[in-house]
XYZ file of C-alpha atoms in Angstrom:
354
model
C -0.002 -0.260 0.527
C 1.636 2.961 -1.218
C -1.336 5.644 -1.198
C -2.862 4.388 2.793
C -1.902 4.043 6.076
C -1.390 0.406 7.625
C -1.244 0.179 10.985
C -0.775 -3.328 12.449
C 0.433 -3.054 16.265
C 0.277 -5.256 19.638
C 1.257 -3.892 22.613
C 0.686 -5.811 26.408
C 0.532 -4.043 29.289
C -0.545 -6.061 32.453
C -3.777 -7.589 31.650
C -4.299 -4.835 29.151
C -3.717 -5.779 25.405
C -3.930 -3.711 22.368
C -4.125 -5.589 18.785
C -5.256 -3.858 16.102
C -4.946 -3.965 12.104
C -6.262 -1.240 10.289
C -5.587 -0.182 6.748
C -6.540 3.862 6.780
C -6.963 6.871 4.096
C -4.175 8.828 3.850
C -6.321 12.092 3.737
C -9.259 13.120 5.913
C -9.950 12.814 9.536
C -9.663 8.868 10.773
C -11.973 9.511 14.740
C -11.222 6.871 16.711
C -14.219 6.507 18.956
C -14.998 3.977 22.102
C -15.517 3.927 25.743
C -12.554 5.330 28.505
C -9.933 2.262 28.493
C -10.413 0.776 25.481
C -6.937 1.659 24.165
C -7.714 4.469 21.661
C -5.104 6.312 23.255
C -2.143 3.679 23.602
C -3.313 3.380 19.999
C -2.162 6.828 19.307
C 0.800 6.906 21.257
C 2.361 3.569 19.540
C 2.152 5.501 16.138
C 3.500 8.437 17.449
C 6.350 5.841 18.958
C 5.449 6.903 22.211
C 4.862 3.276 23.487
C 8.529 1.414 23.802
C 7.205 -1.770 24.134
C 4.316 -1.814 20.880
C 5.231 -4.166 18.320
C 4.406 -4.414 14.291
C 3.958 -1.869 11.475
C 3.596 1.237 10.937
C 3.494 2.804 7.367
C 2.003 5.904 5.590
C 2.479 6.358 2.137
C 5.421 4.839 1.445
C 7.084 5.730 4.295
C 7.716 2.616 6.970
C 7.955 4.026 10.114
C 8.208 0.772 12.441
C 8.534 -3.222 10.864
C 9.940 -5.794 11.761
C 13.879 -4.975 10.426
C 13.260 -0.922 12.411
C 11.564 1.307 13.978
C 11.795 5.180 13.765
C 12.149 6.798 17.410
C 9.171 9.745 17.887
C 11.201 12.318 16.873
C 12.159 11.120 13.803
C 8.249 10.590 12.916
C 7.228 13.551 11.507
C 3.907 13.803 13.595
C 2.199 16.663 15.334
C 0.384 15.950 18.186
C -2.354 17.612 20.349
C -2.979 15.856 23.680
C -6.287 16.742 25.875
C -3.768 18.672 28.398
C -1.789 21.122 26.008
C 1.632 21.064 27.534
C 2.643 24.615 26.826
C 5.829 26.189 28.398
C 4.289 27.833 30.751
C 7.639 30.687 30.659
C 7.142 31.305 27.169
C 4.366 33.563 25.431
C 1.796 31.697 22.999
C 4.606 33.271 20.002
C 7.485 31.874 21.775
C 5.428 28.376 22.112
C 4.657 28.324 18.302
C 8.550 29.421 17.533
C 9.868 26.864 19.950
C 8.737 23.912 18.065
C 9.332 25.469 14.383
C 12.197 26.432 14.454
C 13.605 23.130 15.108
C 11.157 21.452 12.723
C 12.932 24.347 10.051
C 9.694 24.777 8.109
C 8.844 27.838 6.191
C 7.902 31.473 8.012
C 5.096 31.404 5.331
C 3.481 28.264 7.078
C 3.627 29.018 10.952
C 1.697 32.544 10.093
C -0.947 30.760 7.682
C -2.060 28.958 10.715
C -1.731 31.934 13.453
C -4.187 33.800 11.368
C -6.209 30.804 10.807
C -6.924 29.499 14.663
C -6.959 33.548 14.814
C -3.911 33.559 17.130
C -2.832 36.818 16.385
C -5.009 38.377 19.573
C -3.264 36.170 21.906
C 0.264 36.352 20.614
C 2.031 37.895 23.392
C 0.391 36.262 26.201
C 1.123 33.370 28.275
C -0.572 30.003 29.127
C -1.855 30.267 32.567
C -3.742 33.483 30.998
C -5.649 31.369 28.450
C -9.032 29.754 28.079
C -8.937 25.710 27.718
C -10.081 26.582 24.292
C -7.503 28.978 23.312
C -4.642 26.900 24.729
C -6.330 23.765 22.289
C -5.958 26.598 19.310
C -2.353 27.476 20.323
C -1.040 23.537 20.621
C -3.058 22.746 17.264
C -1.168 25.780 15.739
C 2.439 24.896 17.090
C 1.672 21.301 15.856
C 0.352 22.359 12.049
C 3.292 24.908 11.758
C 5.874 21.867 12.073
C 4.729 20.625 8.697
C 4.059 17.434 9.880
C 2.647 13.993 7.832
C 0.323 13.032 9.984
C -1.385 14.801 12.652
C -2.576 12.960 16.175
C -5.422 14.652 18.104
C -5.694 13.100 21.688
C -9.318 13.774 22.861
C -8.397 17.434 22.322
C -11.847 18.197 23.428
C -12.129 16.669 26.496
C -11.367 18.856 29.354
C -13.604 21.538 27.920
C -16.968 22.709 28.980
C -19.732 22.682 26.751
C -19.231 26.840 25.307
C -15.185 25.930 24.705
C -16.023 22.729 23.319
C -18.569 24.333 20.736
C -15.849 26.711 20.472
C -13.169 25.054 19.018
C -15.507 22.400 16.562
C -15.225 25.054 13.666
C -11.985 25.788 13.851
C -10.974 21.543 13.929
C -13.365 21.565 11.101
C -11.002 24.488 9.315
C -8.436 22.250 9.865
C -9.776 19.397 9.094
C -10.276 21.079 5.348
C -7.021 22.948 5.347
C -4.132 20.911 6.328
C -3.891 19.048 3.436
C -2.449 15.902 5.962
C -4.941 12.972 7.566
C -5.933 13.493 11.002
C -5.683 10.893 13.719
C -8.700 12.085 16.097
C -9.265 10.010 19.055
C -12.713 10.932 21.439
C -15.194 9.133 22.694
C -17.816 12.139 22.102
C -20.330 10.983 20.206
C -20.660 14.605 18.674
C -17.228 15.173 17.329
C -17.313 11.574 15.794
C -20.339 12.396 14.126
C -19.309 16.465 12.749
C -15.005 15.726 12.301
C -15.069 11.985 10.853
C -14.635 10.910 7.187
C -13.402 6.947 8.480
C -14.133 5.737 12.002
C -12.270 3.150 13.851
C -14.426 1.651 16.678
C -12.985 0.401 19.480
C -13.175 -1.841 22.714
C -10.898 -3.834 25.090
C -7.960 -3.359 22.728
C -9.200 -4.241 19.765
C -10.913 -3.214 16.453
C -14.744 -3.608 16.417
C -15.501 -2.106 13.072
C -13.857 0.212 10.794
C -15.165 1.767 7.424
C -16.782 4.681 6.712
C -17.785 7.266 9.093
C -21.510 7.325 8.352
C -21.538 3.875 7.312
C -19.898 2.651 11.458
C -22.555 5.176 13.110
C -25.654 4.269 11.441
C -24.949 0.130 12.101
C -27.960 -0.903 14.176
C -25.686 -3.708 14.861
C -23.233 -1.689 16.659
C -22.522 -1.171 20.242
C -23.155 2.118 19.343
C -27.054 2.007 19.134
C -27.515 0.652 22.557
C -25.968 3.847 24.415
C -28.163 6.051 25.298
C -27.128 8.762 22.878
C -27.499 6.257 19.809
C -29.257 7.707 16.438
C -28.395 8.021 13.051
C -25.941 11.050 11.277
C -27.512 12.166 7.643
C -25.703 13.961 5.523
C -28.224 17.252 5.360
C -27.485 20.403 2.805
C -28.896 24.067 4.236
C -32.094 25.187 2.065
C -33.228 28.193 4.352
C -33.249 29.986 7.601
C -35.948 31.951 8.857
C -35.652 35.203 11.477
C -36.187 32.681 14.481
C -32.986 30.672 13.656
C -35.282 28.163 11.834
C -33.004 25.829 9.436
C -34.748 23.740 6.863
C -32.567 21.396 5.494
C -32.567 18.767 2.198
C -31.983 15.279 3.710
C -32.046 11.846 2.069
C -35.326 11.374 4.748
C -36.983 14.579 3.127
C -36.952 18.045 4.376
C -36.162 18.332 7.805
C -36.560 21.464 10.185
C -33.852 22.377 12.795
C -32.442 25.011 14.685
C -28.842 25.987 14.301
C -26.232 28.669 13.974
C -26.561 31.132 10.580
C -25.425 28.733 7.613
C -25.793 29.761 4.152
C -28.155 28.138 1.528
C -26.582 25.278 -0.107
C -23.622 24.395 2.873
C -23.285 20.790 3.737
C -24.143 19.868 7.323
C -24.299 16.168 9.773
C -27.292 16.032 11.182
C -28.177 13.971 14.674
C -31.184 12.343 14.616
C -30.953 10.339 18.492
C -33.744 7.395 18.671
C -34.434 9.073 21.835
C -36.224 12.341 20.081
C -37.832 9.998 17.364
C -42.039 8.816 18.055
C -44.309 6.761 15.863
C -47.549 7.129 14.311
C -49.884 4.813 12.788
C -50.903 8.290 10.352
C -49.386 11.963 9.469
C -50.636 14.310 12.217
C -50.774 17.800 10.985
C -52.402 19.083 14.326
C -49.296 19.205 16.864
C -46.033 20.968 17.592
C -44.453 18.728 15.194
C -42.459 19.649 12.203
C -40.897 16.730 11.473
C -42.991 13.939 10.048
C -41.641 11.519 7.880
C -43.054 8.584 5.929
C -40.536 5.336 7.534
C -41.007 1.714 6.596
C -40.321 -0.464 10.168
C -37.755 -3.022 9.472
C -37.097 -4.360 12.956
C -38.086 -4.423 16.450
C -34.626 -5.174 18.697
C -35.727 -5.711 22.891
C -33.538 -3.193 24.680
C -33.139 -3.674 28.508
C -35.735 -1.408 31.045
C -39.010 -2.514 28.771
C -37.495 -0.401 25.785
C -37.734 -1.244 22.259
C -35.504 0.248 19.634
C -37.493 0.340 16.219
C -35.344 0.350 13.142
C -37.082 2.433 10.366
C -36.485 3.352 6.683
C -37.348 6.217 5.497
C -37.176 6.587 1.919
C -33.473 5.220 1.779
C -32.390 7.019 4.754
C -31.858 5.107 8.058
C -33.813 5.960 11.818
C -33.768 4.778 14.960
C -36.770 5.158 17.510
C -36.204 4.370 20.740
C -40.064 3.589 22.442
C -41.517 1.766 25.373
C -42.762 -2.422 24.544
C -45.994 -0.984 25.995
C -46.409 1.725 22.794
C -45.722 -1.837 20.045
C -48.313 -3.196 22.222
C -50.732 -0.458 21.925
C -49.380 0.244 18.291
C -49.561 -3.280 17.330
C -46.160 -3.380 15.275
C -44.646 -5.201 13.064
C -42.044 -5.217 10.559
C -42.977 -3.765 7.132
C -45.186 -1.759 8.669
C -45.919 1.976 6.822
C -45.577 4.367 9.693
C -44.767 8.092 10.295
C -41.508 9.047 11.814
C -41.828 12.465 14.026
C -39.085 14.641 15.512
C -39.413 17.719 17.236
C -37.222 20.476 15.513
C -35.521 21.509 18.344
C -34.031 18.464 19.281
C -32.376 17.713 16.211
C -28.758 18.494 16.342
C -26.912 20.314 13.604
């Protein structure tokens, strides 16, 4: 493989075993997703050369970073790494932190200047790290990594230490990095929001092994994976903005039909990803236009999967788009639901996640 990424790594530490074998695209964002302790961060550290006991193979494009014959040390692997805790040098200004690694890498001045501009760091250059917010520190850490002209950008839960407001603040910057960096990005996360919004390719991990891997929406929308059992289970749909009214209500075109959701101002034609959580979808035998629900979608019931606590997950086909609805067992009995039935899926506009 000369145009992709090959990872076959094994790490043994006490009772924990990491054993992965992956072929990844050498472009876009690969999100590594899974619960705490699943091996996500160990995998990233092994790729970066920071796990001395990691055995196996790491190849990116035509470059061999590790195999049976050789093992490049971390400083010779052209990675830019951003951890949850930014590890900025406290005695240096933002400008000093950025230039420290950039000088060692010998990267062009234009590259450093470009990332300072794209990540809106000009007003922060004279400040010290202890005067920055968590989101600002992460932007500095991103720019520091990218200014060194890496071959691969590795992000280890960069948003997990941030509150919801700061996370929302930095996500657009990560989207800009995704669009403009021109290098593959490995993004380790346990947050569904980040995987759904940023990932082009998704690796689902548990207990040190790969449970599933593939195009992000394919994996996110599979009803047979552990993702479908989470409290925030649902589907992710590709959407395109058609309009936004004066009250912030977006009209979105999706494969399931027109949907309404509240969200930021986006120009018509802007592509988005829309999360529809199973717990926010209700089912009806007939269309009801006399309620506050704005999103009414015709759907076919594909199957009913029992869940703990007397709940049932309904798998639906909405004119070719997948949907999940989490309802009670009593609702299944009352509506006499069975596979093959024609139904109406109902979703509140304020529940959709853009």
